[in-house]
Coordinates of C-alpha atoms and ligand atoms in Angstrom, one line a residue:
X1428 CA 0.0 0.0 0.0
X1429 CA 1.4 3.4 -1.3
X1430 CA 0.6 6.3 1.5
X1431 CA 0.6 9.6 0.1
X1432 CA 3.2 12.2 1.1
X1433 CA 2.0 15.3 -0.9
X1434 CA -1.1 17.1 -0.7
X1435 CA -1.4 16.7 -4.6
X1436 CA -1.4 12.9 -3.4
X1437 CA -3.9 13.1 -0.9
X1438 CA -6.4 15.7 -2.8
X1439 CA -6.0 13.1 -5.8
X1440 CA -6.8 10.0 -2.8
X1441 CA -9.6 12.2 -1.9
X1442 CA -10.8 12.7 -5.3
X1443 CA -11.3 8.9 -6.2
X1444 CA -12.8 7.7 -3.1
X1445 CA -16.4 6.3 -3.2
X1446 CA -18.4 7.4 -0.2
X1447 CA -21.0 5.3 1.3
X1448 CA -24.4 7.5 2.5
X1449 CA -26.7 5.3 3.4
X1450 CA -28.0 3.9 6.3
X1451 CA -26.1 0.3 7.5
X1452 CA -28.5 -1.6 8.7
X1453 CA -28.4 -5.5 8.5
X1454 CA -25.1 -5.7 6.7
X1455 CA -26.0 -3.6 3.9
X1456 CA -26.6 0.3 3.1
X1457 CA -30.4 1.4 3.3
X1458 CA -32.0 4.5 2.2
X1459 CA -33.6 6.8 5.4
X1460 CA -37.4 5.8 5.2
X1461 CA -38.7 9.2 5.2
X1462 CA -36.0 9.6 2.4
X1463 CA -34.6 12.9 4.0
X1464 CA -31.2 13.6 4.2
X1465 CA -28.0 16.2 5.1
X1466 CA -25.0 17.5 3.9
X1467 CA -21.5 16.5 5.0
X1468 CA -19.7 19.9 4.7
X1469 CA -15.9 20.1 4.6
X1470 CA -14.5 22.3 7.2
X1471 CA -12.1 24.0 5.4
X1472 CA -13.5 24.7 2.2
X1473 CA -17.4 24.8 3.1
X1474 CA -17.9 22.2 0.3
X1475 CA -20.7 20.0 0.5
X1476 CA -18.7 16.2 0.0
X1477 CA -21.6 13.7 0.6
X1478 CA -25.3 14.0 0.7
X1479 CA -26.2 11.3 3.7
X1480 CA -29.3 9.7 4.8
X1481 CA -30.6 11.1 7.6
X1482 CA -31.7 8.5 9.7
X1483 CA -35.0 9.2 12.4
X1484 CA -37.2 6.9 14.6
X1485 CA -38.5 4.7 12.2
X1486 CA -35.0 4.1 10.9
X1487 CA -33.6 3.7 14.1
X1488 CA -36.8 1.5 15.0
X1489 CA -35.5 -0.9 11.6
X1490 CA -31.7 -0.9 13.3
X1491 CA -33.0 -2.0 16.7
X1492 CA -35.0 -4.9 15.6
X1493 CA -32.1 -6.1 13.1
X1494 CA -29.9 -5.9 16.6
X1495 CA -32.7 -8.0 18.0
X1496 CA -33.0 -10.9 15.2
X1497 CA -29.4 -11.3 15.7
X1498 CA -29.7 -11.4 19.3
X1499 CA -32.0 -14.0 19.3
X1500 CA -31.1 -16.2 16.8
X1501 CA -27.5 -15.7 18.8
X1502 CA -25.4 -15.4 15.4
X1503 CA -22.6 -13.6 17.0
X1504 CA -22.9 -14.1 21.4
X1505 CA -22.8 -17.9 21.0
X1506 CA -20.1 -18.0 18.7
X1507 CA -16.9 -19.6 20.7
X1508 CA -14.9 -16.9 22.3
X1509 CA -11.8 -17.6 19.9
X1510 CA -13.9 -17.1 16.9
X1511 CA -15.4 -13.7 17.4
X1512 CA -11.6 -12.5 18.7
X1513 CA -10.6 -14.1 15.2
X1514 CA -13.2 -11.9 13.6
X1515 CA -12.2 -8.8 15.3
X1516 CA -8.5 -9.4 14.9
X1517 CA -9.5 -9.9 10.8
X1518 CA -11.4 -6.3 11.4
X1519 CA -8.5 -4.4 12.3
X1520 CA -6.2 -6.0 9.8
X1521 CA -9.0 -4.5 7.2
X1522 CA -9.0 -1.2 8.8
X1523 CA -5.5 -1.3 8.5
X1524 CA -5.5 -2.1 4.7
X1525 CA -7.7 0.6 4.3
X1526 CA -6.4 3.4 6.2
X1527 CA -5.6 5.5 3.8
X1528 CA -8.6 6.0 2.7
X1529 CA -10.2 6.2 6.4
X1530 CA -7.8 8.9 7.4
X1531 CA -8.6 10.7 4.3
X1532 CA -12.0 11.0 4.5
X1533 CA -12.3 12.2 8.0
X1534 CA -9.4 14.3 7.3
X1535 CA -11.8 15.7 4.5
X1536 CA -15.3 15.1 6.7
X1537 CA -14.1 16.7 10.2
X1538 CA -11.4 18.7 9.0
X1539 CA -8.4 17.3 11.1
X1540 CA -4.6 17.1 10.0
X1541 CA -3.9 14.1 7.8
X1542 CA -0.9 14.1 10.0
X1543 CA -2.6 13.6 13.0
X1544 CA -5.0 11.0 11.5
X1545 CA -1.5 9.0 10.7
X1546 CA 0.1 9.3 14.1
X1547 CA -3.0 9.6 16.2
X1548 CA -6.0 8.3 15.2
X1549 CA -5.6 5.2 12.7
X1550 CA -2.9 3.6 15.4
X1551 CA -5.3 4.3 18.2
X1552 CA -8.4 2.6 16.9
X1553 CA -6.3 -0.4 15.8
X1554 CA -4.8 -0.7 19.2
X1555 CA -8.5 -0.4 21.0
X1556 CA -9.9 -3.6 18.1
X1557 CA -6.9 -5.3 19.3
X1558 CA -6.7 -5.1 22.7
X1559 CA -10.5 -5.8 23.3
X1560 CA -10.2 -8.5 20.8
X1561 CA -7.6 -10.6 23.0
X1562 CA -9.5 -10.1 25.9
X1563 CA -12.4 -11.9 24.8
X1564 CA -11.1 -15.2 25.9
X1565 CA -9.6 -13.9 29.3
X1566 CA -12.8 -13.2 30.4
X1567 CA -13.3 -15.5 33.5
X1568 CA -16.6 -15.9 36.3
X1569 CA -16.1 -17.1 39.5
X1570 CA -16.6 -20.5 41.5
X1571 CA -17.4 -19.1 45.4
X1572 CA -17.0 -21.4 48.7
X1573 CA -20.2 -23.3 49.2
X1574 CA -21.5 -26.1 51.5
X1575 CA -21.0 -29.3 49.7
X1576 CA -24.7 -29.7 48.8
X1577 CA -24.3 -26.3 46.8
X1578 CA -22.6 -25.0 43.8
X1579 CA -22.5 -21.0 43.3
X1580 CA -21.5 -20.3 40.1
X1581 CA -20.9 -15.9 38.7
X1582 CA -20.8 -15.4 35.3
X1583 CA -20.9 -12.2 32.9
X1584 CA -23.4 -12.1 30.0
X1585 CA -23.8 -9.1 27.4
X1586 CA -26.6 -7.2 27.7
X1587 CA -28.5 -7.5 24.0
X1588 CA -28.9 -4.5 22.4
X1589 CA -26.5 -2.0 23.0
X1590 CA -27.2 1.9 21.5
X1591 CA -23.4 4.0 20.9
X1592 CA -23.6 7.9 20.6
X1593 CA -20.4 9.7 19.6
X1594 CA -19.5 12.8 18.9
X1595 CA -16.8 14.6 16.0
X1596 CA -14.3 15.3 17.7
X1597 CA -12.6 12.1 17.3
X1598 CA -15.2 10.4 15.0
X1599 CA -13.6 6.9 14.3
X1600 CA -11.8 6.3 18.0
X1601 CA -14.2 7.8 20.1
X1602 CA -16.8 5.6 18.3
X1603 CA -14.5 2.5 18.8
X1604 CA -13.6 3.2 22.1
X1605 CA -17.2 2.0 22.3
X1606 CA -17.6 -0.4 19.1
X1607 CA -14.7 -2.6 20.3
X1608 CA -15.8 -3.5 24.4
X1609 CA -18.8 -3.8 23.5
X1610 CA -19.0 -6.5 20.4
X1611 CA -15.9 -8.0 22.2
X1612 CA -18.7 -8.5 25.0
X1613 CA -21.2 -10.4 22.8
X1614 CA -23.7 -7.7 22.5
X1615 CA -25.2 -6.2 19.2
X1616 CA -24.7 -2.4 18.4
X1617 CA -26.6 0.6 16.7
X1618 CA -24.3 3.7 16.3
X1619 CA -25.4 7.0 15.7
X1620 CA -22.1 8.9 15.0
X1621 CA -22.0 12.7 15.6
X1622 CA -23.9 13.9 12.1
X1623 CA -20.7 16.6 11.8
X1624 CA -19.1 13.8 10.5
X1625 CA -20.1 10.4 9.9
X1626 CA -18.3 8.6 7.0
X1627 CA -15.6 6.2 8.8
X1628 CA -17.9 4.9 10.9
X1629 CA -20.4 3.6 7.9
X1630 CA -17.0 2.3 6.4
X1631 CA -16.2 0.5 10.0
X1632 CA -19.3 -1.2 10.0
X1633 CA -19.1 -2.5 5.9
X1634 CA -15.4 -3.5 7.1
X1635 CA -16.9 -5.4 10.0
X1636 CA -19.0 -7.2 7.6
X1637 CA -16.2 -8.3 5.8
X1638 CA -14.2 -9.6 8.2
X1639 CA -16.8 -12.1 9.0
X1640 CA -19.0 -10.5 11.3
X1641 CA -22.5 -11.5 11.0
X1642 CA -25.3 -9.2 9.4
X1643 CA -27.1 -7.1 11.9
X1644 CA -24.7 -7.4 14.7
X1645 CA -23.0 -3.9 14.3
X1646 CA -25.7 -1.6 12.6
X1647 CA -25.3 2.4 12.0
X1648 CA -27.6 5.6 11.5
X1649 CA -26.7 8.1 10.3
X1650 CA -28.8 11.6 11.6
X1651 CA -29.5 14.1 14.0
X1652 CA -29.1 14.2 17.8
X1653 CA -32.4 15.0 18.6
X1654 CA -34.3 12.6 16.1
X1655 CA -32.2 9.5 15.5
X1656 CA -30.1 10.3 19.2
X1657 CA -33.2 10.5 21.2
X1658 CA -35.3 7.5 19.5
X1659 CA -32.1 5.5 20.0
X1660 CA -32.1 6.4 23.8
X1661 CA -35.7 6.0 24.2
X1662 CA -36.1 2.7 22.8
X1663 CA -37.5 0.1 25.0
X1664 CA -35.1 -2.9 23.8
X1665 CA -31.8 -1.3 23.9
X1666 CA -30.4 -2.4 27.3
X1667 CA -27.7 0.2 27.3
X1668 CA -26.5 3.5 26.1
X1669 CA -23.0 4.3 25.7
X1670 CA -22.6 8.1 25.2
X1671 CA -19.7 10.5 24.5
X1672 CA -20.6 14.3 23.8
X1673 CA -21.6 17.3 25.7
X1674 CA -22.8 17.1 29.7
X1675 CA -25.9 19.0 28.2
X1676 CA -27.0 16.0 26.2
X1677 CA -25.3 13.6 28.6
X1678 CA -28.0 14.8 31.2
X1679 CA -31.0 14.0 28.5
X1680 CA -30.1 10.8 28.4
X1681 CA -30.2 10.4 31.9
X1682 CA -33.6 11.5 31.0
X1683 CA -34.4 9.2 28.3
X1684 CA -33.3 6.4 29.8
X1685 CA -35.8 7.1 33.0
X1686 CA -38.5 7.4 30.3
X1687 CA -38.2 4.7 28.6
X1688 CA -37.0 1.1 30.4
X1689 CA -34.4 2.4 32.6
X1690 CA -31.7 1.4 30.4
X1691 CA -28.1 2.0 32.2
X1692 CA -26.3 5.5 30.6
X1693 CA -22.7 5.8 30.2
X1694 CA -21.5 8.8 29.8
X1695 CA -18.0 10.1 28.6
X1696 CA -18.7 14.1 29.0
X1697 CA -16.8 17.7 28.7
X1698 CA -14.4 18.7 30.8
X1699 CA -12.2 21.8 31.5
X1700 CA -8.8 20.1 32.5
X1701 CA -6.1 22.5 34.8
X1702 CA -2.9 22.1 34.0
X1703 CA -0.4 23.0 36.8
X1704 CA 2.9 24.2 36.8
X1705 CA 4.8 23.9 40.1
X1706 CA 8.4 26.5 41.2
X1707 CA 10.2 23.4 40.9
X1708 CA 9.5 21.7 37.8
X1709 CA 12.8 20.6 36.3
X1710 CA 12.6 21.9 32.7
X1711 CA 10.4 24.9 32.4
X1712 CA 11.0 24.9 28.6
X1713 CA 9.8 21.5 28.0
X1714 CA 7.1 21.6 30.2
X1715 CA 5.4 24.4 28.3
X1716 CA 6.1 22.8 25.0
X1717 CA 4.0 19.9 26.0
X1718 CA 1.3 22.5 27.9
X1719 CA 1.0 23.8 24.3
X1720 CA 0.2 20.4 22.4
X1721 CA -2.3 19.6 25.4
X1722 CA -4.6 22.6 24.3
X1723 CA -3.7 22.9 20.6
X1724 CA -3.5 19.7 19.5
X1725 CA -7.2 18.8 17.3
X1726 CA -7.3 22.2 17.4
X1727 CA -8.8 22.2 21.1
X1728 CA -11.7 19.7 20.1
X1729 CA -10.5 17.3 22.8
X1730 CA -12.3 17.0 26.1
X1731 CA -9.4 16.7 28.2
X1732 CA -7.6 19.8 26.7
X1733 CA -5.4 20.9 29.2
X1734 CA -7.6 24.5 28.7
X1735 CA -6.7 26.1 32.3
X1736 CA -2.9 26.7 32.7
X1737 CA -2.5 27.2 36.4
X1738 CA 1.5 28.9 36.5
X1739 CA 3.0 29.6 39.6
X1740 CA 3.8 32.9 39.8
X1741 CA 7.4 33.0 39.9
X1742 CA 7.6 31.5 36.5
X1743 CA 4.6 33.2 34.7
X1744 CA 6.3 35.9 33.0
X1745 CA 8.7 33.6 31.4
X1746 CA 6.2 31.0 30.9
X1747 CA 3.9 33.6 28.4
X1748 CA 6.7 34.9 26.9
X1749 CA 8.3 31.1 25.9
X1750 CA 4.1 29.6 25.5
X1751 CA 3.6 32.3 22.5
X1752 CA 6.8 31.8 20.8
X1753 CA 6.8 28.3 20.7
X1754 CA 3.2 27.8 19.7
X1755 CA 4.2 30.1 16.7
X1756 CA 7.0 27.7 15.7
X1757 CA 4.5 24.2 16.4
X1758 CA 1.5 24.8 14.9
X1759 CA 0.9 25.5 11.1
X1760 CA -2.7 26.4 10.0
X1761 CA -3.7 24.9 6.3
X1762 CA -5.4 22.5 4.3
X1763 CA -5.8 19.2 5.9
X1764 CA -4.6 17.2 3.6
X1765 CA -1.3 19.2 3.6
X1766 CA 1.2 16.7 5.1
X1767 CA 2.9 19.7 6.3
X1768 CA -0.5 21.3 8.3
X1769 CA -0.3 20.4 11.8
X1770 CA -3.8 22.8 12.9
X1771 CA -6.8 22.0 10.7
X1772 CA -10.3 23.9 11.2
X1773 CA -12.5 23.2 13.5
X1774 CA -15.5 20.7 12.6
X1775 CA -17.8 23.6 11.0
X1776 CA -18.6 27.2 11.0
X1777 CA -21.3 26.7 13.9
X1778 CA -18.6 25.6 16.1
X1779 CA -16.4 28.0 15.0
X1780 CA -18.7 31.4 16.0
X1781 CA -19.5 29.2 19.1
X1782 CA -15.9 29.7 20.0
X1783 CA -15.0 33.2 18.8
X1784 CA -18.1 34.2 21.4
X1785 CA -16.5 32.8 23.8
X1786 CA -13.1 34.7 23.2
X1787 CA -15.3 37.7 22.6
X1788 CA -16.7 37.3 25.8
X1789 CA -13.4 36.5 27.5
X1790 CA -12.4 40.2 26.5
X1791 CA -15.2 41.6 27.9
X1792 CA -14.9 40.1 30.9
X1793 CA -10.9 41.5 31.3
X1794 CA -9.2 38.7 30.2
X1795 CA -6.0 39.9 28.0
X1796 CA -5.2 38.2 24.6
X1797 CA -1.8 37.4 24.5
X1798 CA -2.4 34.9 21.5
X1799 CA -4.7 35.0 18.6
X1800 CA -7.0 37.4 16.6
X1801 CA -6.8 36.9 12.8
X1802 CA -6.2 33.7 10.7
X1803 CA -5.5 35.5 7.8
X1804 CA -6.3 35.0 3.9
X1805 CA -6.9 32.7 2.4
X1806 CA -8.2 30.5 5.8
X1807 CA -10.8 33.1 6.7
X1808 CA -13.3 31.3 4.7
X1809 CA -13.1 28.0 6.8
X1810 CA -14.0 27.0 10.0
X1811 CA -10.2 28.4 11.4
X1812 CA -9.7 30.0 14.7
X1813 CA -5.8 30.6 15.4
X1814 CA -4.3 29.2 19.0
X1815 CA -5.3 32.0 21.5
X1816 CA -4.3 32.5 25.0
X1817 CA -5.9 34.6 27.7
X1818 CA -4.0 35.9 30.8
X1819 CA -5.4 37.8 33.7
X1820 CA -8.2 35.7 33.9
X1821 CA -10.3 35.2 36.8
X1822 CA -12.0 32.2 38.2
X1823 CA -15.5 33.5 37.7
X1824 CA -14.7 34.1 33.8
X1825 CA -16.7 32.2 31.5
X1826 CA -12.8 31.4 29.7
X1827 CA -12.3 29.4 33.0
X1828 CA -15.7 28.2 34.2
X1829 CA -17.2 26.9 30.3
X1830 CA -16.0 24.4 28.3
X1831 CA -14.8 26.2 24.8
X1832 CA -14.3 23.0 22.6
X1833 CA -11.3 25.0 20.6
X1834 CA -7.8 26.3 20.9
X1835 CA -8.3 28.5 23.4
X1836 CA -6.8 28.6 26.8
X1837 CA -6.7 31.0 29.9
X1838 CA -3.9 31.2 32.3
X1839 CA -3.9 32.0 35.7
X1840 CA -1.3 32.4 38.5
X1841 CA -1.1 31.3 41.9
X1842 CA 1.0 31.4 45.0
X1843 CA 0.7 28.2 47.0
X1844 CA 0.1 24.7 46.4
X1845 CA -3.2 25.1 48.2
X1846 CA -4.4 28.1 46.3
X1847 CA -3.5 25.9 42.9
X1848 CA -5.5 23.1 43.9
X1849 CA -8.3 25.1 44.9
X1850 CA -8.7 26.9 41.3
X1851 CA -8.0 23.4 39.6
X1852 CA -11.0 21.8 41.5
X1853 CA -12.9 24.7 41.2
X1854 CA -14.9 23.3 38.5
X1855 CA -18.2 21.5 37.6
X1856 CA -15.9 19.0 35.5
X1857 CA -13.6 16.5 36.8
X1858 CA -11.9 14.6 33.6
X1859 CA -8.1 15.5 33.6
X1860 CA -5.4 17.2 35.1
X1861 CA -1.7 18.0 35.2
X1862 CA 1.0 18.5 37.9
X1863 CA 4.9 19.2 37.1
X1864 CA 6.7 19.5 39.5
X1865 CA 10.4 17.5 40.4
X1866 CA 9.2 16.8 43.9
X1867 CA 7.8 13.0 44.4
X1868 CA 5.9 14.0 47.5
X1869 CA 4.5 17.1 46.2
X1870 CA 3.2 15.1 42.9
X1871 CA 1.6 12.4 45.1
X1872 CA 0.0 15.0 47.6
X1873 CA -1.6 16.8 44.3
X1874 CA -2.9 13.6 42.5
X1875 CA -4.7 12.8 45.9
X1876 CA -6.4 15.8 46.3
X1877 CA -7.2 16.6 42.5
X1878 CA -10.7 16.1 41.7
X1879 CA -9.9 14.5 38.5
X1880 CA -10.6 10.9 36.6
X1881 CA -7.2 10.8 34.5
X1882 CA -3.9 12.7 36.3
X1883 CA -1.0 13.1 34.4
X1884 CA 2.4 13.7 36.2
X1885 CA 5.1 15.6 34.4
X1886 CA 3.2 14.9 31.4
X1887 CA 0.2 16.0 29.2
X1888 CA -2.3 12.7 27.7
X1889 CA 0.0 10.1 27.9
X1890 CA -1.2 6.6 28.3
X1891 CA -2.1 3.6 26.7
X1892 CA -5.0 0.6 26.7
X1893 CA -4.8 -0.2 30.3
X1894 CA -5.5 3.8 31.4
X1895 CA -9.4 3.7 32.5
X1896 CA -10.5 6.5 30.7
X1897 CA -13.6 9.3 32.1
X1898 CA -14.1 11.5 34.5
X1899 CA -15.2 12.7 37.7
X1900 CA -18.5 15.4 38.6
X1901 CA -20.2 16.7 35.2
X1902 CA -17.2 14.9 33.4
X1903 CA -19.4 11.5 32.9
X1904 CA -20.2 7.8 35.1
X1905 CA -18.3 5.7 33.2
X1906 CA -14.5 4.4 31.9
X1907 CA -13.5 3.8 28.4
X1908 CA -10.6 1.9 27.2
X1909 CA -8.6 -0.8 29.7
X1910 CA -10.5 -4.4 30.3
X1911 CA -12.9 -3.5 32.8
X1912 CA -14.7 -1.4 30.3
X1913 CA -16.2 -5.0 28.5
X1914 CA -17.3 -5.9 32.2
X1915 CA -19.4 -2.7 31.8
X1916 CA -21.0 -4.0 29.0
X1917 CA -22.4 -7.2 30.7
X1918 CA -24.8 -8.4 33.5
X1919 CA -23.6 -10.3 36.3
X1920 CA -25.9 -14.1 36.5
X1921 CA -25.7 -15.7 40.3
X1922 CA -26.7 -19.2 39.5
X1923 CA -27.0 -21.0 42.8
X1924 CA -27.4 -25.2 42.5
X1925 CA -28.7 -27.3 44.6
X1926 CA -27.1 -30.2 44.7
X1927 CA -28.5 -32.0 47.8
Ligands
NAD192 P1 -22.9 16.7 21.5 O1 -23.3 16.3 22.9 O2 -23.5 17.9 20.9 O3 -23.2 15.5 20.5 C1 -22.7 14.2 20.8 C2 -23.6 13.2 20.1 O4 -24.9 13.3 20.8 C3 -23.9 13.4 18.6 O5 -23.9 12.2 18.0 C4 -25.2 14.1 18.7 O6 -26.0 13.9 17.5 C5 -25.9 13.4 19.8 N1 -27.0 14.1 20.4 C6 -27.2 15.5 20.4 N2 -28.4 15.7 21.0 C7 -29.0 14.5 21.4 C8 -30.2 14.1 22.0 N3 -31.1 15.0 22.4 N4 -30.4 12.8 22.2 C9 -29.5 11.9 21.8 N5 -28.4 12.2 21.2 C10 -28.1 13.5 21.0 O7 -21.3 16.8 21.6 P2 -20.3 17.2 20.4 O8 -20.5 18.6 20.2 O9 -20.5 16.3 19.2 O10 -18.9 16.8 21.0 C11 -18.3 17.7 21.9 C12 -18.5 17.3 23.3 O11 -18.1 15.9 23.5 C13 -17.6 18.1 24.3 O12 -18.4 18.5 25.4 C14 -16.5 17.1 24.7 O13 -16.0 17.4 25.9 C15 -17.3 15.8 24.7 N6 -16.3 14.7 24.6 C16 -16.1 14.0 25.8 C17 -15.2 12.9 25.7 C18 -14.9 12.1 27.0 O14 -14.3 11.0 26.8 N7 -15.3 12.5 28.2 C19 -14.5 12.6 24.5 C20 -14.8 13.4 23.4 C21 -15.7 14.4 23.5

């Protein structure tokens, strides 16, 4: 397989592909019933690329009963362990063989770096199939101490019918994060991917297919939040959502699922991560290279973005001065499909005035820009926003308090330890946070007390398969990612014999 290295390479890639637009439901692409459908807009050019189906309750309604045939008839649960891990191993090979093309069209669909989709996303999906593919046969139940007349037997079953709801921020990983637990765990799937950008996850389920995974087990439609989202949540025979997006819509669920058959919600929400910078840290220079990539990086559209940079304030003159220059030299707005472009747009135009109200605000409010302002022709027609930074920001400021979804940040000093922890947990979220410091004891003493799911130590979103993923507060209920994640997606049986 030839990967591109020019953009002339890639826009020619990008020229050839065949889309798929349709609904996949029961192994093959379907039209929406109502026959409606939605534009997939590129980012950086405002060009429409694909006209998709936009899926709605009756479609939805088609999904979940082609889940429930193959739950029933058991095509895929009672298949031996070894076998469906063979499947999903085939799976990723596929995905693999077909990255190009994956990382080209989200590249084109959501607007991120081709760069990025090389050394970020492709690897990281392939990992997740993997990993939860070798734990299928790990899984083990449990034999407990009876009388001798008795034999207690735990076991884990999956659920049925399991409903996935993703956002675009990471279209094709955040969606596996939930794809791979939870048809490593037996169950069947409907996916309704964020509608900002949709493509690789029709082309994951066709792949799916093709690797030998049975019709109607992994389904996807396409459509809106509050049509296809909220039929999909509200449907009496899926057992389970598994949600990551906004705490605003993680909350309707809640909702939903109270409506409807009290279906368990997992939810993978915002967040408004602190990153703090301690006198001692032992190499300033790198430290705030890394702070940079841990707000920048996907232009912002990550919910742990480091966006609160907490700088003690016997460094923070230094630490502006070195944070402006060197996020100058990393990041290079473009096309993303430029090899070379390592800050794409943002996932649409909507998003984009979502954020520059927030900066506007942040000004008003007394906030300084340090960082930011124009993109500059020819960008200003996509969704671009440049890397901004506020300092003298407050902790009642929106810029602190709100979660801005884009590459903006606000900085704040602090004088003590104590004072630093109480801004960082200071907060409705509780996904991530950062210490550096050089001092062991100081480090542990902050983890401890940070109110925060994921804690990075002299380090910014490091980690790997076995790092439970999701947060504390409004930052979600659940964990995605390490092995305990397919337990989530089962029921515990008690089967007690008597044997008397
Ligand atoms: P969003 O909540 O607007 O949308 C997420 C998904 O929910 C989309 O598929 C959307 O169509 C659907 N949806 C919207 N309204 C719905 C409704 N009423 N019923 C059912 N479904 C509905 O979020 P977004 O803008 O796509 O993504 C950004 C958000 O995702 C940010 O808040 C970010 O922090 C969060 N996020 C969290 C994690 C995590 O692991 N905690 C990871 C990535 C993104």
């Amino acid at each position: 397989m030839h990967t591109p290295t020019t953009l002339a390479e890639w826009k020619a890639l990008a020229a050839s592909l065949t889309l798929d637009t349709g609904l996949f439901i029961n192994g093959q692409f379907v039209a929406a019933k109502a026959g409606e459908s939605f534009d997939c807009v590129s980012p950086s050019t405002g060009e429409v690329i694909a006209v998709m189906a936009k899926g709605q309750g009756a479609d939805i309604d088609a999904a979940v009963a082609s889940c429930l045939r193959a739950w029933n008839d058991g095509r895929w649960h009672k298949q031996a362990p070894r076998t469906r891990m063979a499947v999903m191993l085939k799976w990723a090979d596929l995905v693999e063989a077909h990255s190009n093309e994956l990382a080209v069209m989200e590249s084109m669909d959501m607007g991120k770096p081709i760069s990025d989709m090389f050394n970020i996303d492709v690897p990281e999906v392939l990992k997740t199939i993997r990993y939860f593919a070798e734990c299928i046969d790990k899984l083990e139940g449990a034999v407990t101490s009876t009388e001798a007349s008795a034999l207690h037997l735990i076991t884990h079953e999956p659920l049925g019918v399991v409903g996935a709801i993703t956002p675009w921020n990471y279209p094709m990983l955040m969606a596996v994060w939930k794809l791979a637990p939870i048809l490593a765990a037996g169950n069947c799937v409907v996916l309704k991917p964020a509608e900002q950008a949709p493509l690789t996850c029709l082309r994951l389920a066709k792949l799916f297919v093709e690797a030998g995974g049975p019709p109607g087990v992994f389904n996807v439609v396409n459509g809106f939040g509050a049509e296809a989202g909220k039929a999909l949540a509200l449907h009496p025979d899926v057992q389970k959502i598994s949600f990551t997006g906004s705490t605003v819509v993680g909350k309707l669920l809640m909702g939903y699922a109270g409506q409807s058959n009290m279906k368990r919600v997992a939810l993978e929400t915002g967040g408004k991560s602190p990153q703090i910078f301690m006198p001692d840290l032992y190499d300033l220079d790198a430290a705030i290279d890394r702070a940079i990539g841990g707000i920048f990086d996907n232009a912002g559209q990550v919910c742990n973005a480091g966006s609160r940079l907490l700088v003690h304030r016997s460094l923070h003159d230094r630490f502006v001065e070195r944070f402006v220059a060197r996020t100058d030299a990393l990041y290079r707005m473009g096309d993303p499909l430029d090899p070379v472009t390592t800050m794409g747009p943002l996932v649409s135009q909507v998003q984009k005035q979502n954020v520059l109200k927030k900066v506007h605000l942040a000004r008003e409010q007394g906030a300084r820009m340090v960082l930011g302002g124009q993109t500059g022709t020819p960008l200003e027609a996509g969704a671009y926003v440049p890397p901004t930074l506020f300092v003298n920001a407050t902790q009642t400021m929106a810029i602190v308090q709100e979660e801005t979804f884009g590459p903006v940040s606000s900085l704040q000093a602090f004088d003590s330890e104590a004072e630093a922890l109480a801004l960082a947990n200071d907060s409705i979220y509780g996904l991530a946070a950062s210490v550096w410091t050089a001092d062991l004891k100081t480090a542990h003493r902050m983890v401890g007390a940070l109110q925060a799911g994921v804690v990075w130590v002299n380090c910014f979103g490091d980690g790997d398969m076995t790092q439970p993923f999701g947060g504390y507060k409004q930052s979600g209920n659940s964990r995605d990612k390490y092995k305990d994640s397919l337990l989530s997606y089962m029921q515990t049986k008690s089967a007690w014999f008597n044997l008397a």
